[in-house]
PDB file of C-alpha atoms in Angstrom:
ATOM      1  CA  GLN A 138      14.187   9.272   1.676  1.00  0.00           C
ATOM      2  CA  VAL A 139      10.727  10.141   0.368  1.00  0.00           C
ATOM      3  CA  GLN A 140       7.915   7.647   0.816  1.00  0.00           C
ATOM      4  CA  LEU A 141       5.043   7.695  -1.649  1.00  0.00           C
ATOM      5  CA  VAL A 142       1.556   6.318  -1.125  1.00  0.00           C
ATOM      6  CA  GLU A 143      -0.646   5.921  -4.168  1.00  0.00           C
ATOM      7  CA  SER A 144      -4.393   5.489  -4.214  1.00  0.00           C
ATOM      8  CA  GLY A 145      -7.354   5.761  -6.546  1.00  0.00           C
ATOM      9  CA  GLY A 146      -6.855   2.924  -8.997  1.00  0.00           C
ATOM     10  CA  GLY A 147      -9.607   0.487  -9.849  1.00  0.00           C
ATOM     11  CA  SER A 148     -11.792  -0.948 -12.557  1.00  0.00           C
ATOM     12  CA  VAL A 149     -14.091   1.123 -14.727  1.00  0.00           C
ATOM     13  CA  GLN A 150     -15.910   0.819 -18.003  1.00  0.00           C
ATOM     14  CA  ALA A 151     -14.737   2.668 -21.074  1.00  0.00           C
ATOM     15  CA  GLY A 152     -15.744   6.299 -20.927  1.00  0.00           C
ATOM     16  CA  GLY A 153     -15.489   6.378 -17.148  1.00  0.00           C
ATOM     17  CA  SER A 154     -13.181   8.369 -14.885  1.00  0.00           C
ATOM     18  CA  LEU A 155     -10.686   7.752 -12.122  1.00  0.00           C
ATOM     19  CA  ASN A 156      -8.608  10.104  -9.993  1.00  0.00           C
ATOM     20  CA  LEU A 157      -5.226   8.870  -8.815  1.00  0.00           C
ATOM     21  CA  SER A 158      -3.490  10.413  -5.823  1.00  0.00           C
ATOM     22  CA  CYS A 159       0.068  10.154  -4.602  1.00  0.00           C
ATOM     23  CA  ALA A 160       1.007  11.504  -1.187  1.00  0.00           C
ATOM     24  CA  ALA A 161       4.674  12.144  -0.439  1.00  0.00           C
ATOM     25  CA  SER A 162       6.427  12.202   2.916  1.00  0.00           C
ATOM     26  CA  ALA A 163       8.439  15.319   2.170  1.00  0.00           C
ATOM     27  CA  SER A 164       8.576  18.817   3.572  1.00  0.00           C
ATOM     28  CA  THR A 165       6.492  21.349   1.686  1.00  0.00           C
ATOM     29  CA  ASP A 166       9.586  23.371   0.853  1.00  0.00           C
ATOM     30  CA  ARG A 167      11.401  20.435  -0.658  1.00  0.00           C
ATOM     31  CA  TYR A 168       8.278  19.084  -2.381  1.00  0.00           C
ATOM     32  CA  SER A 169       7.601  22.396  -4.130  1.00  0.00           C
ATOM     33  CA  GLY A 170      10.960  22.088  -5.880  1.00  0.00           C
ATOM     34  CA  TYR A 171      10.309  18.624  -7.232  1.00  0.00           C
ATOM     35  CA  CYS A 172       9.282  17.652 -10.715  1.00  0.00           C
ATOM     36  CA  LEU A 173       6.428  15.148 -10.392  1.00  0.00           C
ATOM     37  CA  GLY A 174       5.256  12.561 -12.875  1.00  0.00           C
ATOM     38  CA  TRP A 175       3.050   9.611 -13.681  1.00  0.00           C
ATOM     39  CA  PHE A 176       4.203   6.597 -15.652  1.00  0.00           C
ATOM     40  CA  ARG A 177       2.344   3.470 -16.659  1.00  0.00           C
ATOM     41  CA  GLN A 178       3.129  -0.005 -17.840  1.00  0.00           C
ATOM     42  CA  ALA A 179       0.756  -2.443 -19.455  1.00  0.00           C
ATOM     43  CA  PRO A 180       1.510  -6.174 -19.710  1.00  0.00           C
ATOM     44  CA  GLY A 181       3.841  -6.856 -22.602  1.00  0.00           C
ATOM     45  CA  LYS A 182       4.404  -3.173 -23.291  1.00  0.00           C
ATOM     46  CA  GLU A 183       7.162  -0.748 -22.463  1.00  0.00           C
ATOM     47  CA  ARG A 184       6.746   1.657 -19.590  1.00  0.00           C
ATOM     48  CA  GLU A 185       5.691   5.097 -20.798  1.00  0.00           C
ATOM     49  CA  GLY A 186       5.519   8.569 -19.348  1.00  0.00           C
ATOM     50  CA  VAL A 187       1.941   9.764 -19.084  1.00  0.00           C
ATOM     51  CA  ALA A 188       2.080  13.205 -17.499  1.00  0.00           C
ATOM     52  CA  ALA A 189       4.435  15.427 -15.569  1.00  0.00           C
ATOM     53  CA  ILE A 190       4.435  18.783 -13.843  1.00  0.00           C
ATOM     54  CA  ASP A 191       7.662  20.520 -12.977  1.00  0.00           C
ATOM     55  CA  MET A 192       8.468  22.922 -10.169  1.00  0.00           C
ATOM     56  CA  ARG A 193       7.414  25.914 -12.284  1.00  0.00           C
ATOM     57  CA  GLY A 194       4.045  24.366 -13.016  1.00  0.00           C
ATOM     58  CA  GLU A 195       4.897  23.478 -16.606  1.00  0.00           C
ATOM     59  CA  ILE A 196       2.823  20.486 -17.638  1.00  0.00           C
ATOM     60  CA  TYR A 197       3.636  17.708 -20.069  1.00  0.00           C
ATOM     61  CA  TYR A 198       1.391  14.979 -21.474  1.00  0.00           C
ATOM     62  CA  ALA A 199       1.850  11.974 -23.667  1.00  0.00           C
ATOM     63  CA  ASP A 200      -0.032  12.424 -26.933  1.00  0.00           C
ATOM     64  CA  SER A 201      -2.214   9.432 -26.104  1.00  0.00           C
ATOM     65  CA  VAL A 202      -3.742  11.131 -23.055  1.00  0.00           C
ATOM     66  CA  LYS A 203      -3.884  14.796 -24.060  1.00  0.00           C
ATOM     67  CA  GLY A 204      -7.344  16.223 -23.560  1.00  0.00           C
ATOM     68  CA  ARG A 205      -8.393  13.316 -21.320  1.00  0.00           C
ATOM     69  CA  PHE A 206      -5.954  13.322 -18.395  1.00  0.00           C
ATOM     70  CA  THR A 207      -5.074  16.199 -16.084  1.00  0.00           C
ATOM     71  CA  ILE A 208      -2.097  16.270 -13.748  1.00  0.00           C
ATOM     72  CA  SER A 209      -2.039  18.591 -10.769  1.00  0.00           C
ATOM     73  CA  ARG A 210      -0.158  19.140  -7.558  1.00  0.00           C
ATOM     74  CA  ASP A 211      -0.895  20.502  -4.115  1.00  0.00           C
ATOM     75  CA  ASN A 212       2.404  21.536  -2.582  1.00  0.00           C
ATOM     76  CA  MET A 213       0.878  22.253   0.828  1.00  0.00           C
ATOM     77  CA  LYS A 214      -0.490  18.705   0.976  1.00  0.00           C
ATOM     78  CA  THR A 215       2.621  17.291  -0.754  1.00  0.00           C
ATOM     79  CA  THR A 216       0.289  15.365  -3.029  1.00  0.00           C
ATOM     80  CA  GLN A 217      -0.019  14.954  -6.769  1.00  0.00           C
ATOM     81  CA  TYR A 218      -3.059  13.878  -8.718  1.00  0.00           C
ATOM     82  CA  LEU A 219      -3.939  12.406 -12.071  1.00  0.00           C
ATOM     83  CA  GLN A 220      -7.526  12.955 -13.123  1.00  0.00           C
ATOM     84  CA  MET A 221      -8.324  10.498 -15.884  1.00  0.00           C
ATOM     85  CA  ASN A 222     -11.465  11.046 -17.947  1.00  0.00           C
ATOM     86  CA  ARG A 223     -12.907   9.279 -20.988  1.00  0.00           C
ATOM     87  CA  LEU A 224     -10.870   6.216 -20.142  1.00  0.00           C
ATOM     88  CA  GLU A 225     -10.202   3.700 -22.886  1.00  0.00           C
ATOM     89  CA  PRO A 226      -9.287   0.001 -22.677  1.00  0.00           C
ATOM     90  CA  GLU A 227      -5.830   1.023 -23.940  1.00  0.00           C
ATOM     91  CA  ASP A 228      -5.334   2.932 -20.683  1.00  0.00           C
ATOM     92  CA  THR A 229      -5.303  -0.332 -18.744  1.00  0.00           C
ATOM     93  CA  ALA A 230      -1.958  -0.504 -16.942  1.00  0.00           C
ATOM     94  CA  MET A 231      -0.137  -0.247 -13.648  1.00  0.00           C
ATOM     95  CA  TYR A 232       0.307   3.435 -12.886  1.00  0.00           C
ATOM     96  CA  TYR A 233       3.281   4.744 -10.940  1.00  0.00           C
ATOM     97  CA  CYS A 234       3.726   8.179  -9.448  1.00  0.00           C
ATOM     98  CA  THR A 235       7.222   9.585  -9.515  1.00  0.00           C
ATOM     99  CA  VAL A 236       8.895  12.367  -7.597  1.00  0.00           C
ATOM    100  CA  ASP A 237      12.107  14.387  -7.943  1.00  0.00           C
ATOM    101  CA  GLY A 238      12.584  14.194 -11.658  1.00  0.00           C
ATOM    102  CA  PRO A 239      14.238  16.538 -14.160  1.00  0.00           C
ATOM    103  CA  ASN A 240      13.080  20.149 -13.998  1.00  0.00           C
ATOM    104  CA  TYR A 241      15.055  21.223 -17.064  1.00  0.00           C
ATOM    105  CA  SER A 242      14.727  18.361 -19.507  1.00  0.00           C
ATOM    106  CA  ASP A 243      12.021  16.019 -20.816  1.00  0.00           C
ATOM    107  CA  PRO A 244      10.271  14.684 -17.702  1.00  0.00           C
ATOM    108  CA  LEU A 245       8.450  11.954 -19.626  1.00  0.00           C
ATOM    109  CA  LEU A 246      11.536  10.399 -21.140  1.00  0.00           C
ATOM    110  CA  SER A 247      12.273   7.773 -18.526  1.00  0.00           C
ATOM    111  CA  ILE A 248      11.109   6.770 -15.074  1.00  0.00           C
ATOM    112  CA  ASP A 249      14.781   6.284 -14.225  1.00  0.00           C
ATOM    113  CA  THR A 250      15.266  10.079 -14.215  1.00  0.00           C
ATOM    114  CA  TYR A 251      13.182  10.244 -11.026  1.00  0.00           C
ATOM    115  CA  ASN A 252      14.619   9.548  -7.624  1.00  0.00           C
ATOM    116  CA  TYR A 253      11.428   8.175  -6.093  1.00  0.00           C
ATOM    117  CA  ARG A 254       8.504   6.137  -7.353  1.00  0.00           C
ATOM    118  CA  GLY A 255       5.315   4.798  -5.815  1.00  0.00           C
ATOM    119  CA  GLN A 256       4.339   1.161  -5.435  1.00  0.00           C
ATOM    120  CA  GLY A 257       1.947   1.357  -8.346  1.00  0.00           C
ATOM    121  CA  THR A 258      -1.821   1.262  -8.593  1.00  0.00           C
ATOM    122  CA  GLN A 259      -3.733  -0.831 -11.121  1.00  0.00           C
ATOM    123  CA  VAL A 260      -6.130   0.784 -13.560  1.00  0.00           C
ATOM    124  CA  THR A 261      -8.339  -1.542 -15.581  1.00  0.00           C
ATOM    125  CA  VAL A 262     -10.712  -0.261 -18.246  1.00  0.00           C
ATOM    126  CA  SER A 263     -13.207  -2.656 -19.776  1.00  0.00           C
ATOM    127  CA  SER A 264     -14.943  -2.166 -23.092  1.00  0.00           C
TER     128      SER A 264
END
């Protein structure tokens, strides 16, 4: 069982930045083989995939965040990050990190394709 601890959420004004982190309790060998992702869900909206990075380092972004968000991973620290710049009120949501997703199919399709997810961290962007 992999435990995930998220941090970095908060409240910012539009145009600001936040950096989310998600630390996993996994061995470095196992972690390096995982596909990692970030999903979000805003009140009244469906959950959506935001960004993912697979074991080969291939990166995927939702169209709504391309050019503003950057996903990265540090396999030695078994930690993933989501750097969010130029935040917009529409980015307000609960953000979830996910671990052990699909390495050979669309990693943003569904959070249910991941075996582990974090507890969520709230991001609120005011205009």
